[in-house]
XYZ file of C-alpha atoms in Angstrom:
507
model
C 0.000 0.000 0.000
C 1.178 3.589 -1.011
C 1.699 6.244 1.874
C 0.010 9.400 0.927
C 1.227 13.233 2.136
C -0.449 16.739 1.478
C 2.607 18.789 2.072
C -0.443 21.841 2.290
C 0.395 25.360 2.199
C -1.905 28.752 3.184
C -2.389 31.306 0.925
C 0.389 30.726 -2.015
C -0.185 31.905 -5.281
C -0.160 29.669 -8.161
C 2.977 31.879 -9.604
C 4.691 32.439 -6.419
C 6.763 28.463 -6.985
C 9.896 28.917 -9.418
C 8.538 26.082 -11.482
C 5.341 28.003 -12.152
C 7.369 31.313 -13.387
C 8.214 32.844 -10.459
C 11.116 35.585 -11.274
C 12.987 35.299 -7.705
C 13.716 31.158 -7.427
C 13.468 30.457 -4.208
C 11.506 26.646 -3.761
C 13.910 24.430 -5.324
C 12.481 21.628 -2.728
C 9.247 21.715 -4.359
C 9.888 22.956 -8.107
C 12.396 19.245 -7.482
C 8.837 17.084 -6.379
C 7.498 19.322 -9.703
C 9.923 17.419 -11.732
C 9.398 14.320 -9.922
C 5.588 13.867 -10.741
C 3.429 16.197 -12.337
C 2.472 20.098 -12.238
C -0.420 21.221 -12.875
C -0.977 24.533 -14.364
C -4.891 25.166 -14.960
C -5.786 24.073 -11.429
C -8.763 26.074 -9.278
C -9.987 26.022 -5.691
C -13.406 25.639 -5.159
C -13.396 29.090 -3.050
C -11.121 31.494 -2.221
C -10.920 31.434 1.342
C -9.442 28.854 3.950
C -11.930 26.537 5.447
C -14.299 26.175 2.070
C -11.451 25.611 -0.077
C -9.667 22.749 2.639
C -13.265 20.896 2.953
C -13.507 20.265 -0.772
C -10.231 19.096 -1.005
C -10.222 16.598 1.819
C -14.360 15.550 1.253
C -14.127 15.403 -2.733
C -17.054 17.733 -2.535
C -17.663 21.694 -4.007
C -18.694 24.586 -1.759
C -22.164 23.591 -2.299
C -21.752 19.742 -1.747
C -19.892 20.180 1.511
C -21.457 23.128 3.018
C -18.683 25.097 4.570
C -19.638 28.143 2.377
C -17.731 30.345 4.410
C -14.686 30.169 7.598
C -16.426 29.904 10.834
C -18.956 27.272 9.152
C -18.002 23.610 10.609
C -17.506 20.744 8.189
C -20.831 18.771 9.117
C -20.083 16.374 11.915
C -22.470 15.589 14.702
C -20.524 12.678 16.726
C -18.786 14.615 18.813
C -21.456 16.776 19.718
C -25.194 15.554 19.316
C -25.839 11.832 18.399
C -28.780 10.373 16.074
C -31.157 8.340 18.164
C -32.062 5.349 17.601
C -35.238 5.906 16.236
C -34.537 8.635 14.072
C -32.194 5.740 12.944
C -34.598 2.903 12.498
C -37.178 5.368 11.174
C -34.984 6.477 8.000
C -33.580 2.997 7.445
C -37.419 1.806 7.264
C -38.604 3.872 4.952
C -35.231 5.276 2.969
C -32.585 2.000 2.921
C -30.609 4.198 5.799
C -29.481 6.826 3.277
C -31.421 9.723 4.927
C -29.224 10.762 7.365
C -25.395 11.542 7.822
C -23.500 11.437 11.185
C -20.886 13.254 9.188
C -19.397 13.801 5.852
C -16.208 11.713 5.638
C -13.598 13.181 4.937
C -9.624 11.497 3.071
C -8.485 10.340 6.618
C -11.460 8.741 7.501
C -11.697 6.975 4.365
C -7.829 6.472 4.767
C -8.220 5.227 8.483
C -11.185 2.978 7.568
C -8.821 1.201 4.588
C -5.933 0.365 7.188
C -3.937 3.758 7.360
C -2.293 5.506 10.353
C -3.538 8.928 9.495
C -1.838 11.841 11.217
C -2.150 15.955 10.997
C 0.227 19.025 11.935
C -0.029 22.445 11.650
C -3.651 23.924 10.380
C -6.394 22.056 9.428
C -9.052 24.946 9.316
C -12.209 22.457 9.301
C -13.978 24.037 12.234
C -14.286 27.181 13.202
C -11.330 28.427 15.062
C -12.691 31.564 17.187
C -15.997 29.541 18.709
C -16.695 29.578 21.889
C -16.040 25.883 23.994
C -19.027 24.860 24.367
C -19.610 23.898 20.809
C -16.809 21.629 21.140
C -14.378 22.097 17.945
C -11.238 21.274 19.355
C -9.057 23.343 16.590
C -11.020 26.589 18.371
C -8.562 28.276 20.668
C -10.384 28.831 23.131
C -9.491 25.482 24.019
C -5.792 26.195 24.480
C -6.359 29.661 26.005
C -7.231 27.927 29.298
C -5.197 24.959 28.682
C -7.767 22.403 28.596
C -6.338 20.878 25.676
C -2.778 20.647 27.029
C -3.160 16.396 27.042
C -5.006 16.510 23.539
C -3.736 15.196 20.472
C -6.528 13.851 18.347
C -8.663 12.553 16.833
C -9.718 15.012 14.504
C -11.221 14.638 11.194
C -9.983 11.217 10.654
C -6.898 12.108 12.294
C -5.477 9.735 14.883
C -2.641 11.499 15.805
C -3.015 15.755 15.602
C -0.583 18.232 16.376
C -2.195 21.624 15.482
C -0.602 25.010 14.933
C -3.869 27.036 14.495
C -2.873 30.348 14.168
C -0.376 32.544 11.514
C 2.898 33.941 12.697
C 3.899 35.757 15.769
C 0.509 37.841 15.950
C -1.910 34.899 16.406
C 0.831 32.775 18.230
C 0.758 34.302 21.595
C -0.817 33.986 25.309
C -1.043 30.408 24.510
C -3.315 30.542 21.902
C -2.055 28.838 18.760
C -2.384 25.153 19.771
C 0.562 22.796 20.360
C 2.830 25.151 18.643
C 2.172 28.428 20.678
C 2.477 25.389 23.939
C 5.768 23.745 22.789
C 7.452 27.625 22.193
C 5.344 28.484 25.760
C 7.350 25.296 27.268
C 10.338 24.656 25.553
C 11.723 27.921 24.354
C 10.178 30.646 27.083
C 12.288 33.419 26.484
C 11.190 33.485 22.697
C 7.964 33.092 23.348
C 8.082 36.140 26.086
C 9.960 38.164 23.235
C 7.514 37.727 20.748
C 4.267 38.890 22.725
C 6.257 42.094 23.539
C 7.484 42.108 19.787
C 11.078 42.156 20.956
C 13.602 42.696 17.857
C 11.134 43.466 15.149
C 12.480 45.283 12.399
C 11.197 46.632 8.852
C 8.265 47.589 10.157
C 5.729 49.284 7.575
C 5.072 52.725 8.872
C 1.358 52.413 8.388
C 0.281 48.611 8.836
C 0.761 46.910 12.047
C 0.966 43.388 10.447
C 4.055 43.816 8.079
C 7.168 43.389 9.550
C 10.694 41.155 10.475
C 9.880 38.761 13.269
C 13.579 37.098 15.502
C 12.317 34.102 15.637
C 14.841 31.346 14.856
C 14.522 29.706 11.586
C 14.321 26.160 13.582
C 11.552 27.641 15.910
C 9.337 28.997 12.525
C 6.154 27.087 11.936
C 6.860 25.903 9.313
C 10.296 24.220 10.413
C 7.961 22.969 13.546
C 5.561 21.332 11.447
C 8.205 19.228 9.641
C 9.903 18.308 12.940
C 6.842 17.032 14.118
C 6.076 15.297 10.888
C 9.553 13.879 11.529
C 9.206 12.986 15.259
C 5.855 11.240 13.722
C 7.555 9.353 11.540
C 10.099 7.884 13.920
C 7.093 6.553 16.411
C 4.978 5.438 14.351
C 3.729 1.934 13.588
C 5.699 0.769 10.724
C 3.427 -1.957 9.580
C 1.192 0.177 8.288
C 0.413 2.623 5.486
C 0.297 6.359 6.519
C -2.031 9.309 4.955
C -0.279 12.952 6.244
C -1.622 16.148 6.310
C 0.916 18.732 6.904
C -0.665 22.228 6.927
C 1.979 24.922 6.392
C 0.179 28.025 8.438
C 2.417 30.079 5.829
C 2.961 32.203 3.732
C -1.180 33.689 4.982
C -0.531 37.356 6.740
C 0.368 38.470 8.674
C 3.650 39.375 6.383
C 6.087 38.256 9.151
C 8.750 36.212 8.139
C 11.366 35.144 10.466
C 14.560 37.537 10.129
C 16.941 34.449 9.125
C 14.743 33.752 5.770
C 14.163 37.505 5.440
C 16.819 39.240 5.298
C 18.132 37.460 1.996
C 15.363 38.934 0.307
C 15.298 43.207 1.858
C 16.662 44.407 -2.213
C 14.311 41.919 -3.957
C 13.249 42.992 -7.462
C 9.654 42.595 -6.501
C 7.121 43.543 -9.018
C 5.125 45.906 -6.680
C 1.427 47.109 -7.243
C -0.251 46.464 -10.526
C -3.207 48.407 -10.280
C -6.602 49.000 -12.548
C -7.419 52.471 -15.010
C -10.276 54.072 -14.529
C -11.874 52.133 -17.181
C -10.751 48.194 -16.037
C -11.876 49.507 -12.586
C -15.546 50.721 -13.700
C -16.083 47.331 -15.114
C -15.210 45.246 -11.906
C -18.411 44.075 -10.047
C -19.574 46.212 -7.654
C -18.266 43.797 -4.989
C -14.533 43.467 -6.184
C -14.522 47.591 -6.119
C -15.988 47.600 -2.723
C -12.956 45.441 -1.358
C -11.019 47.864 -3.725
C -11.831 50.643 -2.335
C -11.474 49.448 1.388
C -8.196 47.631 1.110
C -5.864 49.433 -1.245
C -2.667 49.697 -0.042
C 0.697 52.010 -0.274
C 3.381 50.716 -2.848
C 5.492 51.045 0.353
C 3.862 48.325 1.746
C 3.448 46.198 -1.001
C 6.813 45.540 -1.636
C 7.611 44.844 1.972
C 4.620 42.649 1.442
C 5.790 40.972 -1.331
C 9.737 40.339 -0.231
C 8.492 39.060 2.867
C 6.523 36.636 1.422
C 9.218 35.015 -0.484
C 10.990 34.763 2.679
C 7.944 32.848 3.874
C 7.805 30.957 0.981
C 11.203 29.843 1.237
C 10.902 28.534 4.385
C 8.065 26.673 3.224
C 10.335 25.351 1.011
C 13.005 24.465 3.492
C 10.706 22.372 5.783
C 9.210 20.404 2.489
C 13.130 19.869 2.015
C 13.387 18.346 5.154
C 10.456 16.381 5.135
C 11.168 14.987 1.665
C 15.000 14.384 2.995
C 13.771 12.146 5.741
C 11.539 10.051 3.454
C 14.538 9.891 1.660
C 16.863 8.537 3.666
C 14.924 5.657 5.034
C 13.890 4.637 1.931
C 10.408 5.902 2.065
C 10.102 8.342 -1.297
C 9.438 6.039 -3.759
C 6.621 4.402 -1.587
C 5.240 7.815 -1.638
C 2.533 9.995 -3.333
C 3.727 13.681 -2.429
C 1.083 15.866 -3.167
C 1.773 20.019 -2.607
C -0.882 22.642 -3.102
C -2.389 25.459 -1.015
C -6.099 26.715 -0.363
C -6.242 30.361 -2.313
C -3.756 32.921 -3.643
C -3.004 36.811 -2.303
C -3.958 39.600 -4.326
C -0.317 40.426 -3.087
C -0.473 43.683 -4.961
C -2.546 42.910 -7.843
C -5.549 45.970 -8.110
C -2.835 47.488 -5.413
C -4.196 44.868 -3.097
C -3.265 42.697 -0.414
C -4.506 39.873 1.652
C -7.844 37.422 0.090
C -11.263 38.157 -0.686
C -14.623 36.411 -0.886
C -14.192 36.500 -4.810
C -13.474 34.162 -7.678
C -10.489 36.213 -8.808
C -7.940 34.775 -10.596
C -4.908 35.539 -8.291
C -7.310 33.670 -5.435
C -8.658 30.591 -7.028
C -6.064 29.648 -9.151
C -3.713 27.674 -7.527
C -0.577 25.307 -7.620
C -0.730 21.602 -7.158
C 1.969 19.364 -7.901
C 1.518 15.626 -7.676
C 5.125 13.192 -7.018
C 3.275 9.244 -7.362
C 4.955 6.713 -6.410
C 7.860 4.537 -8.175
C 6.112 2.501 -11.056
C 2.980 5.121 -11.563
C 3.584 7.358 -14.653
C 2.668 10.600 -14.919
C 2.510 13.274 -17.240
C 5.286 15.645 -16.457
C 2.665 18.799 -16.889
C -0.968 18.740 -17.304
C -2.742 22.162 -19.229
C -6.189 21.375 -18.769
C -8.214 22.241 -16.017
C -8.430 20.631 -12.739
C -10.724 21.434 -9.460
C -9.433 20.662 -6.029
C -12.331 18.970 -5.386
C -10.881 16.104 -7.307
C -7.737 15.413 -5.915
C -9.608 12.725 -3.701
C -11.105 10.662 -6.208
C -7.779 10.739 -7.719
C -5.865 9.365 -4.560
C -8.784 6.466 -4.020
C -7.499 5.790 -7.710
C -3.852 6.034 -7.088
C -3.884 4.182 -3.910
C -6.209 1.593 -4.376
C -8.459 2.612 -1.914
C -12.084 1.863 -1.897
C -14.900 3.707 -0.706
C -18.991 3.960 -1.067
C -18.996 8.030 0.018
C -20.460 10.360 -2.209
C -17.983 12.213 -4.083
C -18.264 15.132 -7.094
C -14.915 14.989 -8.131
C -13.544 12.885 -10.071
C -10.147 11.052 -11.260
C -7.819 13.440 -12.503
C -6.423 10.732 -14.867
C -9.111 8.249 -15.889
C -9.702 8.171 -19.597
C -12.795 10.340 -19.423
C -11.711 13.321 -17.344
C -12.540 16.834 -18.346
C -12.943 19.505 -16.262
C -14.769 22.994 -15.736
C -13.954 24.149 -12.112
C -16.902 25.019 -10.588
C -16.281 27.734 -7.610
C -18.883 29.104 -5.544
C -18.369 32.106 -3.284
C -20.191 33.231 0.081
C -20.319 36.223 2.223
C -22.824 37.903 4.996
C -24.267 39.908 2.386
C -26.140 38.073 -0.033
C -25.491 40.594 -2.748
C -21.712 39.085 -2.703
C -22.329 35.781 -3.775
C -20.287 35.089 -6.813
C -21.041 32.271 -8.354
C -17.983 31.076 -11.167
C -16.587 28.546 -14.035
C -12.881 28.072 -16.199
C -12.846 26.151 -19.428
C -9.350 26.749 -19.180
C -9.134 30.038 -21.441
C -11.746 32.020 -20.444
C -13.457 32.306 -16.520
C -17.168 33.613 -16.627
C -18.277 35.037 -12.912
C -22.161 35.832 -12.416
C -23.231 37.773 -9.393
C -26.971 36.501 -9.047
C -28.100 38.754 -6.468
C -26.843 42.657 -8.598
C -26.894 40.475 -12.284
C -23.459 42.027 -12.898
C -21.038 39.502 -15.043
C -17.669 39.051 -15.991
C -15.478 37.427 -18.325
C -12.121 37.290 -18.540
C -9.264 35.542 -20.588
C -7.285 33.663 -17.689
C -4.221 32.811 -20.782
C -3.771 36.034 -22.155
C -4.785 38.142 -19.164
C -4.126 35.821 -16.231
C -4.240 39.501 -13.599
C -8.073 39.855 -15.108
C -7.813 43.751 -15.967
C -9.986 43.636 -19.049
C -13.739 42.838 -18.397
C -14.820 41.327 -22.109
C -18.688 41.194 -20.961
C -18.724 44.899 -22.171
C -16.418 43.955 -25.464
C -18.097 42.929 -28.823
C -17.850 39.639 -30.308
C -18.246 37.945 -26.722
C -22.131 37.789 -26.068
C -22.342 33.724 -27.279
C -19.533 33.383 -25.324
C -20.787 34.891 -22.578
C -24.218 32.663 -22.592
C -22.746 29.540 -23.112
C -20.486 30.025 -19.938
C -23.832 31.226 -18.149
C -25.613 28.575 -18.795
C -23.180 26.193 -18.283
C -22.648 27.827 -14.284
C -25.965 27.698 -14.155
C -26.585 23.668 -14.557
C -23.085 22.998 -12.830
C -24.724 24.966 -9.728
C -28.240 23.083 -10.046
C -26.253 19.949 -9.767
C -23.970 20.113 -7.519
C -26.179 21.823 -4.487
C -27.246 18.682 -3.360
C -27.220 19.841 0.110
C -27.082 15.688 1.164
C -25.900 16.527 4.837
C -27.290 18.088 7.843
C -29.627 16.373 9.057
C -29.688 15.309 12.656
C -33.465 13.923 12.672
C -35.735 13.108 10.655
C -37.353 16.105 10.718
């Protein structure tokens, strides 16, 4: 049986990895697994934000399938804190074969753990909501660590057996305890740089105007990043070596705040960054009303954009550095070729694009189009690139495939590489307001976004104008176009909200 590892990163653009383009190289550990296995170069999250995009790739399921339309929504399990009674139970099973009701949706560790795997997680999940209060029970919240009543906990979660969870980003959300084991092993282990960091001790390149831009002393071994692979390491050497193991490794990097450590940093304080690229009057009229909204709010100095932007390869590099050292260590004991080594992230940054930073609840190019690089193990061929385009949702169909691995759970992705594949990325965006949903769809050329609550539209050529400045729903030639991609949304959408789980009772 293959082992299987999401080496997952946090916000990283699809052209922030040297083998994707990237100007600066800097992630020769992952452009090497790139070389190894496949790259994929037309692939989409289902959403743009963290805990939507993470549930469709570990439940096979889009935004609508799953449910988590936005963070702070649960992925839909009920065994930990309500039960279905038994007659709810015998009830559906009477009169609906037992297909009515869900205890949970399932996600690639349970169907991993349920095949014979040893499943383990470290550093961010992001499938519950991490600000809720305790009594709801979600063990990655942090209110769980704030008055240490986690301090013995280590799983399950999710599927996984064995957790160690580093819930928080950086220094900022690291502190008074509060960003699970990690914030408790730097509390325990390393005191006095835990004690600097809540009083910001040593900080340097500050931006003059944002408070969460700036050169961190941490110790490159103490980073999260270099955590997570130690404890992926430390894993490794415990575990039970008679069987298979399915690893999630959650990279809280390179998400702001922009605070790299100041070993990885300050190779990068002349980088020839590309700074802001921002709209004209004209590409800016033609944005939905909801893109020049977050426009409007969020537009930052060119100042801090480029500290922005050369901080972030710092954090990207140590990225890089810790896949290096978990890749070394499969190495060494003979583990790689056993190995699928799959590396992606959740969303992009606008990371200066429309003189932007940060993510948004939109389908925007520099958000939803992502890397993900597939290394299979020795005997499986792969392409070495694949153009056409590929939905996250489908990496776990794609796994069952690669692995083996059977399983009756209801899935709407599908194998990347069976003989029938082809793929329109379906993407479905939620906010508070309803006027911001944004409802979207690649063919691989051109992405078609409808806004169902204002009618406003847009259509953009992802190849020739990857940065979407030019809106072509106002250009001639494109109205067929245009309605084809409409209607095409429109039946993806009717099909896939299936809204299957929920349910608790019968009614």
């Amino acid at each position: 049986m293959k082992n299987v590892i999401i080496l997952h990163a946090d916000q990283q653009r699809f052209d922030s990895l040297s083998c994707n383009g990237a100007k600066i190289p800097h992630t020769p550990n992952i452009d090497a697994l790139a070389k190894d296995g496949c790259n994929f170069t037309s692939h989409y999250s289902s959403n743009p934000v963290c805990s939507p995009s993470r549930a469709s790739l570990l439940t096979g399921l889009t935004v609508t399938g799953h449910g988590v339309v936005l963070n702070g929504y649960p992925l839909f399990d009920c065994t930990k804190t309500a039960h279905i009674d038994e007659f709810s139970l015998k009830i559906a099973k009477e009169r609906n074969g037992g297909s009515a009701l869900k205890e949970k949706i399932p996600t690639l560790a349970d169907v991993f753990a349920e095949n014979g795997y040893d499943t383990a997680l470290f550093g961010k999940l992001h499938l519950q909501p991490t600000k809720a209060s305790k009594e709801f029970g979600y063990d990655e919240s942090c209110n769980n660590w704030l008055d240490k009543s986690h301090d013995d906990w280590y799983g399950p979660l999710c599927g996984f057996r064995h957790v160690r969870l580093c819930s928080q980003h950086n220094t900022i959300n690291n502190q008074l305890y509060h960003g699970g084991h990690y914030a408790k092993f730097l509390y325990e282990k390393h005191r006095d740089v835990y004690d600097a960091l809540l009083k910001k001790e040593g900080v340097t390149g500050r931006s003059e105007t944002k408070g969460d831009i700036y050169i961190n002393r941490l110790p490159k071994e103490l980073t999260t990043s270099m955590w997570v692979a130690d404890e992926f390491v430390n894993y490794m050497e415990q575990r039970d070596k008679n069987k298979p193991f399915f690893a999630f490794v959650g990279f809280p990097d390179p998400h702001h705040p922009f605070t790299p450590s100041y070993d990885y940093a300050k190779n990068y304080l002349d980088a020839d960054v590309q700074g802001g690229k921002r709209l004209s009057e004209d590409q800016y009229a033609k944005k939905s009303t909801h893109v020049r909204s977050f426009i409007d709010a969020n537009s930052q100095t060119e100042k801090d954009i480029v500290l922005a932007q050369r901080y972030t390869l710092a954090m990207e590099k140590n990225i890089d550095d810790g896949v290096g050292r978990i890749v070394g260590y499969l190495k060494e004991n003979r583990l790689y070729d056993d190995t699928i080594l799959i590396f992606t992230t959740d969303h992009g940054d606008f990371l200066g694009d429309y003189g932007c930073l940060y993510k948004h609840t939109a389908p925007l190019n520099c958000l939803v189009h992502t890397p993900l690089i597939i290394k299979p193990n020795k005997g499986r061929s792969l392409p070495k690139e694949f153009k056409n385009c590929v939905a996250n949702y489908d990496v776990f169909p794609t796994l069952l495939e690669m692995t083996g691995v059977k399983s009756s759970c209801y899935l709407q992705g599908q194998d990347i590489f069976s003989e029938n594949y082809r793929c329109v990325p379906y993407i479905a965006c939620y906010n508070l307001d309803p006027q911001d949903l944004a409802l979207a769809v690649v063919d691989g050329e051109y992405k078609y976004t409808f806004y169902p609550n204002t009618g406003e539209e847009e259509l953009y050529n992802v190849k020739a104008d990857p940065s979407e400045m030019q809106n072509l729903v106002f250009e001639e030639g494109f109205s067929e176009l245009k309605r084809k991609m409409k209607e095409m949304l429109l039946l993806k959408h009717a099909s896939y909200d299936t809204r299957r789980y929920g349910a608790h009772a019968i009614w």
